[in-house]
mmCIF file of C-alpha atoms and ligand atoms in Angstrom:
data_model
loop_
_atom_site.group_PDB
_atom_site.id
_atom_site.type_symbol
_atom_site.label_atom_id
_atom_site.label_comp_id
_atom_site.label_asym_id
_atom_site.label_seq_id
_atom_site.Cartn_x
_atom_site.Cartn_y
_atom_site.Cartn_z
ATOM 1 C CA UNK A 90 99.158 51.412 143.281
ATOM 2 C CA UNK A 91 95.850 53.198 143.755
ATOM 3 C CA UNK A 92 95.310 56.205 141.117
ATOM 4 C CA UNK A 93 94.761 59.805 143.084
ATOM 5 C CA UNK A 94 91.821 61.804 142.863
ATOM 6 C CA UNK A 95 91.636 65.487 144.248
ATOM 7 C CA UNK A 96 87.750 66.032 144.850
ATOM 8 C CA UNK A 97 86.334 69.695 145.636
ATOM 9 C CA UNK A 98 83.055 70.747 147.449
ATOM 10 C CA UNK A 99 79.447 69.074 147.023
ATOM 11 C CA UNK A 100 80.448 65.551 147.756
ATOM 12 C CA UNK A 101 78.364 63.931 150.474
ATOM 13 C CA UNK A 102 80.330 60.833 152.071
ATOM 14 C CA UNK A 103 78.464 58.272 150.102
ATOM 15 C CA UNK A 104 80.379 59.657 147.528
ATOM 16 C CA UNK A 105 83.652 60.342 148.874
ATOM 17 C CA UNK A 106 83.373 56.267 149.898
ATOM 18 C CA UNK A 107 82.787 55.027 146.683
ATOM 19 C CA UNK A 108 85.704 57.206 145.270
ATOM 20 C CA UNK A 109 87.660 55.672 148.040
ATOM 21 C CA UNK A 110 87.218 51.921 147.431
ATOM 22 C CA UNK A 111 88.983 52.620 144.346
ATOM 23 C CA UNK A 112 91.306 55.727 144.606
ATOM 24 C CA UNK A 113 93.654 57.326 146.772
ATOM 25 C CA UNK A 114 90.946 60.280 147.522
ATOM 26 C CA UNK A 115 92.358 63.767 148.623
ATOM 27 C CA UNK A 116 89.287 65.710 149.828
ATOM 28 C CA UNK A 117 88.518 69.677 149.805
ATOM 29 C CA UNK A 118 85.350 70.716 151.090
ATOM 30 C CA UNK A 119 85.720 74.069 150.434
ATOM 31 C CA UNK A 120 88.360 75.713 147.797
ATOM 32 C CA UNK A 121 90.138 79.100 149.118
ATOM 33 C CA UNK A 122 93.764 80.850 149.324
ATOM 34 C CA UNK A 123 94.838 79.020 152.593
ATOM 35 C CA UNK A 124 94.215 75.742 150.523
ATOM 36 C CA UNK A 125 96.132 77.156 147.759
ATOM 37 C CA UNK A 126 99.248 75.401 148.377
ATOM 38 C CA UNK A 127 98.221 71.930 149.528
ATOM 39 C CA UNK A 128 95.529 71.638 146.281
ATOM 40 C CA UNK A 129 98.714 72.162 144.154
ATOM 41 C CA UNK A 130 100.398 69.507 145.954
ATOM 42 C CA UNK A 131 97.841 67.048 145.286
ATOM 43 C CA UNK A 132 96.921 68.140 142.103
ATOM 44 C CA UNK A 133 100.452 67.578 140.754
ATOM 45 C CA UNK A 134 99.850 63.686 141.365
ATOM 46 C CA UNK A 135 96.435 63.534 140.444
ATOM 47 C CA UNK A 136 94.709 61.502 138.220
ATOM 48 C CA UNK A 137 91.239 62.330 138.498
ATOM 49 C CA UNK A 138 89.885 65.733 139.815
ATOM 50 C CA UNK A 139 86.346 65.826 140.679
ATOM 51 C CA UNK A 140 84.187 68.798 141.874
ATOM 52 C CA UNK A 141 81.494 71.457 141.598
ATOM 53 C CA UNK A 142 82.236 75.525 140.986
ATOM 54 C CA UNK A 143 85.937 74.060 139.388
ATOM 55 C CA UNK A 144 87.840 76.511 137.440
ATOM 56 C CA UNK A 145 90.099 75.490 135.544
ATOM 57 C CA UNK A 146 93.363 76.812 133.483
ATOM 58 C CA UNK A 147 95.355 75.813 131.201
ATOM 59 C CA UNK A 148 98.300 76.461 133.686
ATOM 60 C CA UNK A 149 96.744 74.100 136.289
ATOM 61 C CA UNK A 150 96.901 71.544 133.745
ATOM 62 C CA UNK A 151 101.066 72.428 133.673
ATOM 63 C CA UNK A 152 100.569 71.325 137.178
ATOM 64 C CA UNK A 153 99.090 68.248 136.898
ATOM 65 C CA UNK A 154 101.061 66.204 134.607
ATOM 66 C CA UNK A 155 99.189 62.726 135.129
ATOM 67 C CA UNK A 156 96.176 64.200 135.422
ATOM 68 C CA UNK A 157 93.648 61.958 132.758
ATOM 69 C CA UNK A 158 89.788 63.000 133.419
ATOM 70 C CA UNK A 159 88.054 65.741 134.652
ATOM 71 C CA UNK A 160 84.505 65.066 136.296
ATOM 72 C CA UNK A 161 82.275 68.427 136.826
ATOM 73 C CA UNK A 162 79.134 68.067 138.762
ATOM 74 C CA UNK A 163 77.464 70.863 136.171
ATOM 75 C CA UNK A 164 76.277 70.729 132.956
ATOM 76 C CA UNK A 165 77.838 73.950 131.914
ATOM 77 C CA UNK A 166 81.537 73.837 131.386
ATOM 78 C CA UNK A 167 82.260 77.566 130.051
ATOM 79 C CA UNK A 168 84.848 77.329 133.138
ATOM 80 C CA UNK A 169 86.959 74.736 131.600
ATOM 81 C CA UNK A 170 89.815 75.285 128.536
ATOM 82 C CA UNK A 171 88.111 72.395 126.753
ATOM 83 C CA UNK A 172 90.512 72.507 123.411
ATOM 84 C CA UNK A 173 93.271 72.044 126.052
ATOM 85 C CA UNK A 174 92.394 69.451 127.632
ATOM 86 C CA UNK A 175 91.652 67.486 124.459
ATOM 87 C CA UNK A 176 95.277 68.247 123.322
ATOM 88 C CA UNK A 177 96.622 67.065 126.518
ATOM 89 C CA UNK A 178 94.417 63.977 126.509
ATOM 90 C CA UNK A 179 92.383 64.632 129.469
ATOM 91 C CA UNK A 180 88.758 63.734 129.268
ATOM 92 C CA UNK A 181 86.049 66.281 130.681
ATOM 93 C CA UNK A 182 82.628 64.659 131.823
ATOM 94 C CA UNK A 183 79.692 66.705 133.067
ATOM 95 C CA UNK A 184 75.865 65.904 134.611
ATOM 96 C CA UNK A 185 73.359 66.572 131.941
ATOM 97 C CA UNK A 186 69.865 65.649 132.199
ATOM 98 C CA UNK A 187 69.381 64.685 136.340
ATOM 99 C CA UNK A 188 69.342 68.623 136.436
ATOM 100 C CA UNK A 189 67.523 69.518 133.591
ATOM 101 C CA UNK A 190 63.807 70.004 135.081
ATOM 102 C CA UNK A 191 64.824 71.360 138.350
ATOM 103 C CA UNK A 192 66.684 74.073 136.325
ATOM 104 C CA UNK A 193 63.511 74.158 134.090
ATOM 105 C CA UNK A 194 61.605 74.537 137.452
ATOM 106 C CA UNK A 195 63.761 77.881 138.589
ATOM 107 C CA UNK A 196 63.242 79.272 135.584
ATOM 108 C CA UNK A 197 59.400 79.012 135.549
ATOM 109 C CA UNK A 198 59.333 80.369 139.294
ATOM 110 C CA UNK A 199 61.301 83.460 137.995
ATOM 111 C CA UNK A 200 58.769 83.928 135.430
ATOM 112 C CA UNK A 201 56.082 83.722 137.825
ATOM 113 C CA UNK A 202 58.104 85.588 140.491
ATOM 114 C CA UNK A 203 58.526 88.373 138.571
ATOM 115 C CA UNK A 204 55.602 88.932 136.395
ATOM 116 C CA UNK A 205 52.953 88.684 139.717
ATOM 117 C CA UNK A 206 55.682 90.073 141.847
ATOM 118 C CA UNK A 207 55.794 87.648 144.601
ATOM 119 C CA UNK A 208 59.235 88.714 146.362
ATOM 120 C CA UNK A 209 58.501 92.462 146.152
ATOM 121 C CA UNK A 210 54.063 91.741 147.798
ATOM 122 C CA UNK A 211 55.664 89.172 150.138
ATOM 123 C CA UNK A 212 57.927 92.203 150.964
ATOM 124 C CA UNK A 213 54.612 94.426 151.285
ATOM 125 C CA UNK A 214 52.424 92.047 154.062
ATOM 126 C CA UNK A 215 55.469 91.485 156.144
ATOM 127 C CA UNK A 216 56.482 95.025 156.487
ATOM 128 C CA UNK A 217 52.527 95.925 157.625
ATOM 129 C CA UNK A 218 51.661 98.048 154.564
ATOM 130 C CA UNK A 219 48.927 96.082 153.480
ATOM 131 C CA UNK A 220 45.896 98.277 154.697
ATOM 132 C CA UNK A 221 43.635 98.404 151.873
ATOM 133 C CA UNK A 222 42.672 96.879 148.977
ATOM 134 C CA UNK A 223 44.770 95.891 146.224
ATOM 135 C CA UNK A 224 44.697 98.187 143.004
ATOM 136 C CA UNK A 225 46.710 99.016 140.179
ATOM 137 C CA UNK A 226 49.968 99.506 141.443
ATOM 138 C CA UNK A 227 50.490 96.205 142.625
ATOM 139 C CA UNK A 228 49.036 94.475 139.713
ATOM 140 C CA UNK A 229 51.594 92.224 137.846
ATOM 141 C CA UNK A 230 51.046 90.748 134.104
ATOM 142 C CA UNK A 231 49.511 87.010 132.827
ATOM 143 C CA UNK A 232 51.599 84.640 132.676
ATOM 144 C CA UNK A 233 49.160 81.831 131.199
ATOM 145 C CA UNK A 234 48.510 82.258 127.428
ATOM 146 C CA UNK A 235 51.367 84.730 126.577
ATOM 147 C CA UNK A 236 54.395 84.287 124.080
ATOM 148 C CA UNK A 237 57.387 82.554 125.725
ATOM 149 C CA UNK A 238 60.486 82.768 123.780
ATOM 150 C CA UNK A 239 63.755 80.477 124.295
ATOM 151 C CA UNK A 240 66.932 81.605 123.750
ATOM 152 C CA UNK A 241 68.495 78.325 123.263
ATOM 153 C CA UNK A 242 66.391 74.886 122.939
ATOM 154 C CA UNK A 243 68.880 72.259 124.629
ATOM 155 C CA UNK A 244 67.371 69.901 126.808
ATOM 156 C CA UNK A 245 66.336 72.809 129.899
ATOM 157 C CA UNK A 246 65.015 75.409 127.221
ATOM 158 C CA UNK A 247 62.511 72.495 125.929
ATOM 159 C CA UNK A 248 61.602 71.417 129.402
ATOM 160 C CA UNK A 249 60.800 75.426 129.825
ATOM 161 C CA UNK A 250 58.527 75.113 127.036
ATOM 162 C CA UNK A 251 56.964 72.155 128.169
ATOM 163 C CA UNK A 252 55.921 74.049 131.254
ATOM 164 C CA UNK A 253 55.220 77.160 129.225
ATOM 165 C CA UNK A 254 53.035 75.206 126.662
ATOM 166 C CA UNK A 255 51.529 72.521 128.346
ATOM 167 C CA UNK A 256 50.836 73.805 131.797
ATOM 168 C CA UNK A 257 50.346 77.184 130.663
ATOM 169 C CA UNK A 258 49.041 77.450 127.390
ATOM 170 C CA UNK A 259 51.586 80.041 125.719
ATOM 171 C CA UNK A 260 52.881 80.101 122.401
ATOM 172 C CA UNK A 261 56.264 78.761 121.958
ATOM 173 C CA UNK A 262 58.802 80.546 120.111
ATOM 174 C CA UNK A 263 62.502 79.570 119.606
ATOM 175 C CA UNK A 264 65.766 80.559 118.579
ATOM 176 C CA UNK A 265 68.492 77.995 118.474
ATOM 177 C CA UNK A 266 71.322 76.765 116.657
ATOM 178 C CA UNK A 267 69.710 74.000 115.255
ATOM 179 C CA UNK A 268 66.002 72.964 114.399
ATOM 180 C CA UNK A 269 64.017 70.806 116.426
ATOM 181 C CA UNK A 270 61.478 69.167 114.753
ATOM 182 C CA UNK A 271 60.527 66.790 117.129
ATOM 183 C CA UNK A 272 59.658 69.968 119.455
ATOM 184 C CA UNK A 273 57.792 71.798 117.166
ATOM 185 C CA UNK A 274 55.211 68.831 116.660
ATOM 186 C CA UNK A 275 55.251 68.137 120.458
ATOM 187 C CA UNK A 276 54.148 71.478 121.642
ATOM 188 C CA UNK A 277 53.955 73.832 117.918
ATOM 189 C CA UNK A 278 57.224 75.416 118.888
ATOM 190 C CA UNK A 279 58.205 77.735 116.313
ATOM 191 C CA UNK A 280 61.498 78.284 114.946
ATOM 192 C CA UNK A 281 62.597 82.359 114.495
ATOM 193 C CA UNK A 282 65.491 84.556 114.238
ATOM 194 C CA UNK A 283 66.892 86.062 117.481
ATOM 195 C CA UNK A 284 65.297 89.183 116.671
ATOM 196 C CA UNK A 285 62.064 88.260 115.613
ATOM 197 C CA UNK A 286 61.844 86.082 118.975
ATOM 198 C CA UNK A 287 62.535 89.226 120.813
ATOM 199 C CA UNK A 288 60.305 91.424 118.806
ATOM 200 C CA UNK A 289 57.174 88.731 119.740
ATOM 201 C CA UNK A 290 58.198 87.050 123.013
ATOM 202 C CA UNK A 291 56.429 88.114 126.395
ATOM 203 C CA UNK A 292 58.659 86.289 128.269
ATOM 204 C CA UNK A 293 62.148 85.785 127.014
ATOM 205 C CA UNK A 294 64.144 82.873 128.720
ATOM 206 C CA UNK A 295 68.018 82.523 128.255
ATOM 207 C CA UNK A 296 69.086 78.812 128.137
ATOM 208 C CA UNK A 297 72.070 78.801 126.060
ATOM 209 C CA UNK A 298 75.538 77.766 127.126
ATOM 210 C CA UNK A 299 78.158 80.360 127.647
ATOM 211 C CA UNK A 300 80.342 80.095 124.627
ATOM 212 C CA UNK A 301 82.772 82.984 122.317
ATOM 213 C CA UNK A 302 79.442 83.286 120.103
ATOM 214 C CA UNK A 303 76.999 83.519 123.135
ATOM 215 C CA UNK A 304 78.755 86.082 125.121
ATOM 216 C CA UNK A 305 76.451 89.445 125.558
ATOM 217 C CA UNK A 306 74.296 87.675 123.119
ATOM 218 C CA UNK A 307 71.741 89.759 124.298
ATOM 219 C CA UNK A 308 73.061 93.119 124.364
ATOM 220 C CA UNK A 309 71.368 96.434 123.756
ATOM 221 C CA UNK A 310 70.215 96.090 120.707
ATOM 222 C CA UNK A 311 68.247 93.016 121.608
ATOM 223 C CA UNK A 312 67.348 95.101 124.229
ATOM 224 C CA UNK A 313 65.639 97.725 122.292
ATOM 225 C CA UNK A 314 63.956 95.233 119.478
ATOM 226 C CA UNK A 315 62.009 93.503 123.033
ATOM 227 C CA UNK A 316 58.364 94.528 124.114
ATOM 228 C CA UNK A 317 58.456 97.443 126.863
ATOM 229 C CA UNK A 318 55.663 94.457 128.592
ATOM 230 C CA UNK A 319 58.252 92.190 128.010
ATOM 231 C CA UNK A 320 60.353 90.287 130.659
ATOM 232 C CA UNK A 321 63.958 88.366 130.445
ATOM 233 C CA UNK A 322 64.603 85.415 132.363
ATOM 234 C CA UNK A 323 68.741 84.268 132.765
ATOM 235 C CA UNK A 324 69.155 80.998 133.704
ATOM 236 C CA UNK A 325 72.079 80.102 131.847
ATOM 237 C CA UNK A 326 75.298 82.053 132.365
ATOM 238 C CA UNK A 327 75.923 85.546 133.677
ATOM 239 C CA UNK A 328 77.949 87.123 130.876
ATOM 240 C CA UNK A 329 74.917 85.536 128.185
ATOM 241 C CA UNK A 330 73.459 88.447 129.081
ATOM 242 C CA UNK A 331 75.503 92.362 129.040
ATOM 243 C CA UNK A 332 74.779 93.180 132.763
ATOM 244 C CA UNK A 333 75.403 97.245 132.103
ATOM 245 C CA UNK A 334 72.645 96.774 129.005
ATOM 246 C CA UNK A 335 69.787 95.303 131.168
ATOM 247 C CA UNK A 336 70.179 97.913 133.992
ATOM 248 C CA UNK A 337 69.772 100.449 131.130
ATOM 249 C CA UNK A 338 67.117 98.510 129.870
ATOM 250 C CA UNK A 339 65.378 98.537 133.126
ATOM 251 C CA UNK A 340 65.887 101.834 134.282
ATOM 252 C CA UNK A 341 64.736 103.160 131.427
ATOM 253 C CA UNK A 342 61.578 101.233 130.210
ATOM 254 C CA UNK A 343 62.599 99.309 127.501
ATOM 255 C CA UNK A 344 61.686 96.194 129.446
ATOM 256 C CA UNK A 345 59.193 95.897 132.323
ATOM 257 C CA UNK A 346 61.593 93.296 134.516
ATOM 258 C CA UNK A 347 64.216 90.468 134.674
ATOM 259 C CA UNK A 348 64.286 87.128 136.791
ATOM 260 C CA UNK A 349 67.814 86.183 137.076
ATOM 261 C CA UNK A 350 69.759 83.554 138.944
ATOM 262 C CA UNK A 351 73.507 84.288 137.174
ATOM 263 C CA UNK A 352 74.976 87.202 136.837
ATOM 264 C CA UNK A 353 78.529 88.882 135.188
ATOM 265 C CA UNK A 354 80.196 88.603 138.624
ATOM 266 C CA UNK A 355 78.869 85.982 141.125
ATOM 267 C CA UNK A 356 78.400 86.376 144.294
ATOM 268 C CA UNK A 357 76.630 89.481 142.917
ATOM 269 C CA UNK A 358 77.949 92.525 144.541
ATOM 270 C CA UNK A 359 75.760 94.187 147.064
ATOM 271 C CA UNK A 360 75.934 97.672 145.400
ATOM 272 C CA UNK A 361 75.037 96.146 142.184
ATOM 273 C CA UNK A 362 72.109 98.515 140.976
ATOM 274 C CA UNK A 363 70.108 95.693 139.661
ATOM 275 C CA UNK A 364 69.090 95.478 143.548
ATOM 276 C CA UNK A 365 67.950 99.006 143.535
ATOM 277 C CA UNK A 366 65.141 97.633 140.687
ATOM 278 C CA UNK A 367 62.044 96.477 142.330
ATOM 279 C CA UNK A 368 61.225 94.814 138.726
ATOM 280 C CA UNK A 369 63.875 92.621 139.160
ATOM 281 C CA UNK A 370 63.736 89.532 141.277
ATOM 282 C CA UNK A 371 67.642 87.679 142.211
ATOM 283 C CA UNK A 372 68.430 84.515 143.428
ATOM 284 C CA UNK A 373 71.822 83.285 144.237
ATOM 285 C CA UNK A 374 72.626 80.840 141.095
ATOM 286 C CA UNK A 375 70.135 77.865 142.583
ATOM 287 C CA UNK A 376 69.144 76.475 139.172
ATOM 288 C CA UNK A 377 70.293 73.033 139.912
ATOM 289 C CA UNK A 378 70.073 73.749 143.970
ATOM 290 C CA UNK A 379 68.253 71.246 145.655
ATOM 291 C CA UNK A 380 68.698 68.456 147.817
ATOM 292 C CA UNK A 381 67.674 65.362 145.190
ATOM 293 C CA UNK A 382 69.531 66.971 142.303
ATOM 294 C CA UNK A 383 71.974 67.755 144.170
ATOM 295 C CA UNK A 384 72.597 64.482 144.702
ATOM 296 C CA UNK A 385 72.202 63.174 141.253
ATOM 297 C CA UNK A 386 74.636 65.042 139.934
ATOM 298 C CA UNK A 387 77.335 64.359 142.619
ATOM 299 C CA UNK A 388 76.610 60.703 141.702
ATOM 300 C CA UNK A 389 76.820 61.196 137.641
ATOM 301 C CA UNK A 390 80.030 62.725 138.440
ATOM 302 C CA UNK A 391 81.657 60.066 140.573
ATOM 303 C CA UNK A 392 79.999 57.388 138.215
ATOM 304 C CA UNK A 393 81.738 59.413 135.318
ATOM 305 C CA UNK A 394 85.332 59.388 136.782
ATOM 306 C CA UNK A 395 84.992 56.433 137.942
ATOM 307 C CA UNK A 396 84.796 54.591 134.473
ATOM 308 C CA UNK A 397 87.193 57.173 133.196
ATOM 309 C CA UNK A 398 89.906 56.342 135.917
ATOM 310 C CA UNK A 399 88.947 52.697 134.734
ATOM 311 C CA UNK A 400 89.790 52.846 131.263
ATOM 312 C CA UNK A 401 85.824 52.443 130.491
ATOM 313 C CA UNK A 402 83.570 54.702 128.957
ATOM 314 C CA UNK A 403 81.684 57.587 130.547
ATOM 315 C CA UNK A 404 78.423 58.163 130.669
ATOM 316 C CA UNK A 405 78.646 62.311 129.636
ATOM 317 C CA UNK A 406 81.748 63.214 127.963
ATOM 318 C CA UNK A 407 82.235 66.585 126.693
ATOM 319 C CA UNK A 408 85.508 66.459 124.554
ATOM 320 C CA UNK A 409 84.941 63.134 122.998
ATOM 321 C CA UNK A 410 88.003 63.363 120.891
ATOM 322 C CA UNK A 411 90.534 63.458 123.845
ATOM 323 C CA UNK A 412 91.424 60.012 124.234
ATOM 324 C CA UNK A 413 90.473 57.530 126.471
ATOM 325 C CA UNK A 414 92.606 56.513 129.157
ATOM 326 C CA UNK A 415 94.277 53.068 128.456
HETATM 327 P P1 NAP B 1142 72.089 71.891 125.941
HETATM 328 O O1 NAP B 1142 71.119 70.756 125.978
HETATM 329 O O2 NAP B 1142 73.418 71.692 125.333
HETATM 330 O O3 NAP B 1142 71.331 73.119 125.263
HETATM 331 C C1 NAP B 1142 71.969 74.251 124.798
HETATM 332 C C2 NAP B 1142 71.235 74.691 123.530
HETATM 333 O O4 NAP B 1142 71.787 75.942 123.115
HETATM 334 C C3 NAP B 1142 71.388 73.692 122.387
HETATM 335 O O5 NAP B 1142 70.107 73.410 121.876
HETATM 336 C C4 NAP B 1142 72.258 74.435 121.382
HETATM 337 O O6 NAP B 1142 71.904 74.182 120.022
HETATM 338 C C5 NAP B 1142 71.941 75.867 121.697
HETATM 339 N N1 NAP B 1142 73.033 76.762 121.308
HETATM 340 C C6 NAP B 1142 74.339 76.656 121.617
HETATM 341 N N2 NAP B 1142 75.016 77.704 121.118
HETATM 342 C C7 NAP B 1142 74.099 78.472 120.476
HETATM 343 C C8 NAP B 1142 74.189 79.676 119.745
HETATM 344 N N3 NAP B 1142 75.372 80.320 119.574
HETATM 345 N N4 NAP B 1142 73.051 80.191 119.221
HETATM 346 C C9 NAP B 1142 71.865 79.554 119.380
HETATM 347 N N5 NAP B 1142 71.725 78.390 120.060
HETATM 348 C C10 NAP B 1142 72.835 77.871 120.594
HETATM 349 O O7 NAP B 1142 72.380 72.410 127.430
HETATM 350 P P2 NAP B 1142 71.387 72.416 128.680
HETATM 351 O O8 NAP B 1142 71.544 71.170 129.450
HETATM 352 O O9 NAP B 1142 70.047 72.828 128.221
HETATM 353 O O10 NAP B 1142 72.068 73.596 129.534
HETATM 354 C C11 NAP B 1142 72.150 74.894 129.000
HETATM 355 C C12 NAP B 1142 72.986 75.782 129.881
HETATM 356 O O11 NAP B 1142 72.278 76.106 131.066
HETATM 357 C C13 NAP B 1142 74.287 75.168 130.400
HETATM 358 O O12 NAP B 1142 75.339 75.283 129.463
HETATM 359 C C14 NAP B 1142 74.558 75.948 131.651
HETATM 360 O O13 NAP B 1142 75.426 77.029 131.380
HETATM 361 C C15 NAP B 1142 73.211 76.488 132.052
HETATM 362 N N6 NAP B 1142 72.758 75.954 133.339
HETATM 363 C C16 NAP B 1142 72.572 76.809 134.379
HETATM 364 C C17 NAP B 1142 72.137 76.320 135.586
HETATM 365 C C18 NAP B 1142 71.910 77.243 136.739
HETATM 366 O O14 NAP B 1142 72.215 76.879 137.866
HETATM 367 N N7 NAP B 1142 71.349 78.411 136.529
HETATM 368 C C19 NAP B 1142 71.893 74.951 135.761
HETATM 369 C C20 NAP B 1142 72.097 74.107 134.677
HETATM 370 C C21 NAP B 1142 72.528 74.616 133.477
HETATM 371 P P3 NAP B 1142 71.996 72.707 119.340
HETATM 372 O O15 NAP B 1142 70.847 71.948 119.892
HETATM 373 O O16 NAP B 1142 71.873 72.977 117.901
HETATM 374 O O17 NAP B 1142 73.334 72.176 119.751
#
């Protein structure tokens, strides 16, 4: 008998077909209340689930009593009870590294988006108030040759600082949990405290995950310690960042402006006042978003459960210490 997989959103059907020459596949292209019922149908017979924006709880796992890997197309995985699923022997797999440099890439187009203003000049031609030369008040700030700090050097903060340092000749500071040497002779990173990052940094770019110990890491103290020049990039996880902080931050000059593709609550409301801040530019969590990533990491994810559902190894497994199916 063929094991069952439920798979949710972002599978193209090259995907879906290779799932299906091996599994009973139960497919949900899109995840809301009227599927509510049905998904816990299939989920209770499930042995693989596969899917982007999956959340996860440990009463879901209650409902899915065979249920033996989980494959994630994302590398973050804040949205999964992790100790859980290692205690119930299910494995969790996510897509590391095919989305690291496009997710490098949105981040360096927020800091160039916000510190020459692009969104808020392209704003300015199209709405026919261009009718003189350009002076002060529509300068922005250098990006090339300023301090860019990392909040976090995984693999996307170092492929930050490889655009930061190599294409743009800043400084590289860091602060992360562990050293990286091999960093530091690459591109003569530097290794600081949190605070000392945000006391120097120009540009301050959030890469951590979302963890207990990283939640409102940057709160507003850190707030006060940065430059009032200074400005935050988030492209790691909403709540990394204390939402009600930053607007206080911007509002009142403590900062000069944020990029920021995640926020506290996603979809970000519309009465949000970080849209009322011209200093800040949004875009709809697109770190990973485009077609040939995309793809990739749709394809890690099926090649991950695939092998898991197969008793064989994974190539990205989170909780090693859950078991491996037999
Ligand atoms: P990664 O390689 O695991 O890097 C995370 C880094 O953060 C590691 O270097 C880790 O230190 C460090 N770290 C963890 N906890 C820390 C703490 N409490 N204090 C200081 N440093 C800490 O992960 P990645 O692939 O770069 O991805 C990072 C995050 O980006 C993901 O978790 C995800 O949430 C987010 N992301 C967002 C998007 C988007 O669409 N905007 C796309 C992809 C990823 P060690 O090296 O010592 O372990």
């Amino acid at each position: 008998m063929h094991k069952r997989v439920v798979a949710v959103r972002r599978l193209h059907e090259e995907h879906l077909g290779q799932l299906e020459r091996d599994f009973h596949v139960d497919y949900f292209p899109e995840l809301g209340e009227s599927h509510a019922t049905r998904f816990r149908e299939v989920l209770r017979e499930a042995h693989g689930l596969i899917g982007g924006k999956l959340v996860v709880t440990p009463e879901m796992l209650d409902g899915a009593p065979h249920l033996e890997a989980i494959a994630t197309i994302s590398v973050g995985y804040d949205n999964f009870p992790v100790g859980e699923m290692t205690r119930r022997g299910i494995l969790l797999c996510n897509t590391p590294d095919v989305l690291t440099e496009t997710t490098a890439d949105t981040g360096f187009a927020l800091i160039m988006a916000v510190a020459r203003r692009v969104p808020e000049l392209d704003r300015f031609v199209r709405e026919g108030q261009w009718k003189a030369h350009i002076d002060a008040p529509h300068f922005g700030r250098d990006v090339h040759g300023k301090t860019l700090g990392l909040v976090g050097m995984g693999r996307i903060g170092a492929a930050v600082a490889r655009r930061g340092a190599l294409g743009f000749g800043m400084p590289i500071l860091y602060s992360n949990a562990s050293p990286k040497p091999e960093l530091e002779a690459e591109l003569g990173a530097r290794r600081c405290s949190l605070e000392a990052l945000l006391e120097c940094a120009d540009f301050v770019c959030v890469t951590v995950p979302l963890a207990a110990q990283t939640r409102h890491l940057i709160a507003r103290d850190q707030f006060r310690r940065m430059k009032r020049s200074a400005i935050i990039v988030n492209i790691a996880r909403g709540p990394v960042v204390d939402e009600e902080a930053l607007v206080q931050a911007l509002e009142e000059g403590w900062i000069a402006g944020a990029g920021l593709d995640v926020y506290e609550t996603e979809p970000l409301p519309i009465d949000s006042p970080l849209l009322r801040l011209p200093q800040v530019v949004t875009l709809p969590h697109i770190g990973s978003a485009t077609h040939e990533t995309r793809i990739a990491m749709a394809q890690r994810a099926v090649d991950n459960l695939c092998l898991a559902l197969k008793g064989e190894r994974p190539i990205n497994i989170v909780n090693e210490e859950a078991c491996l199916p037999s």
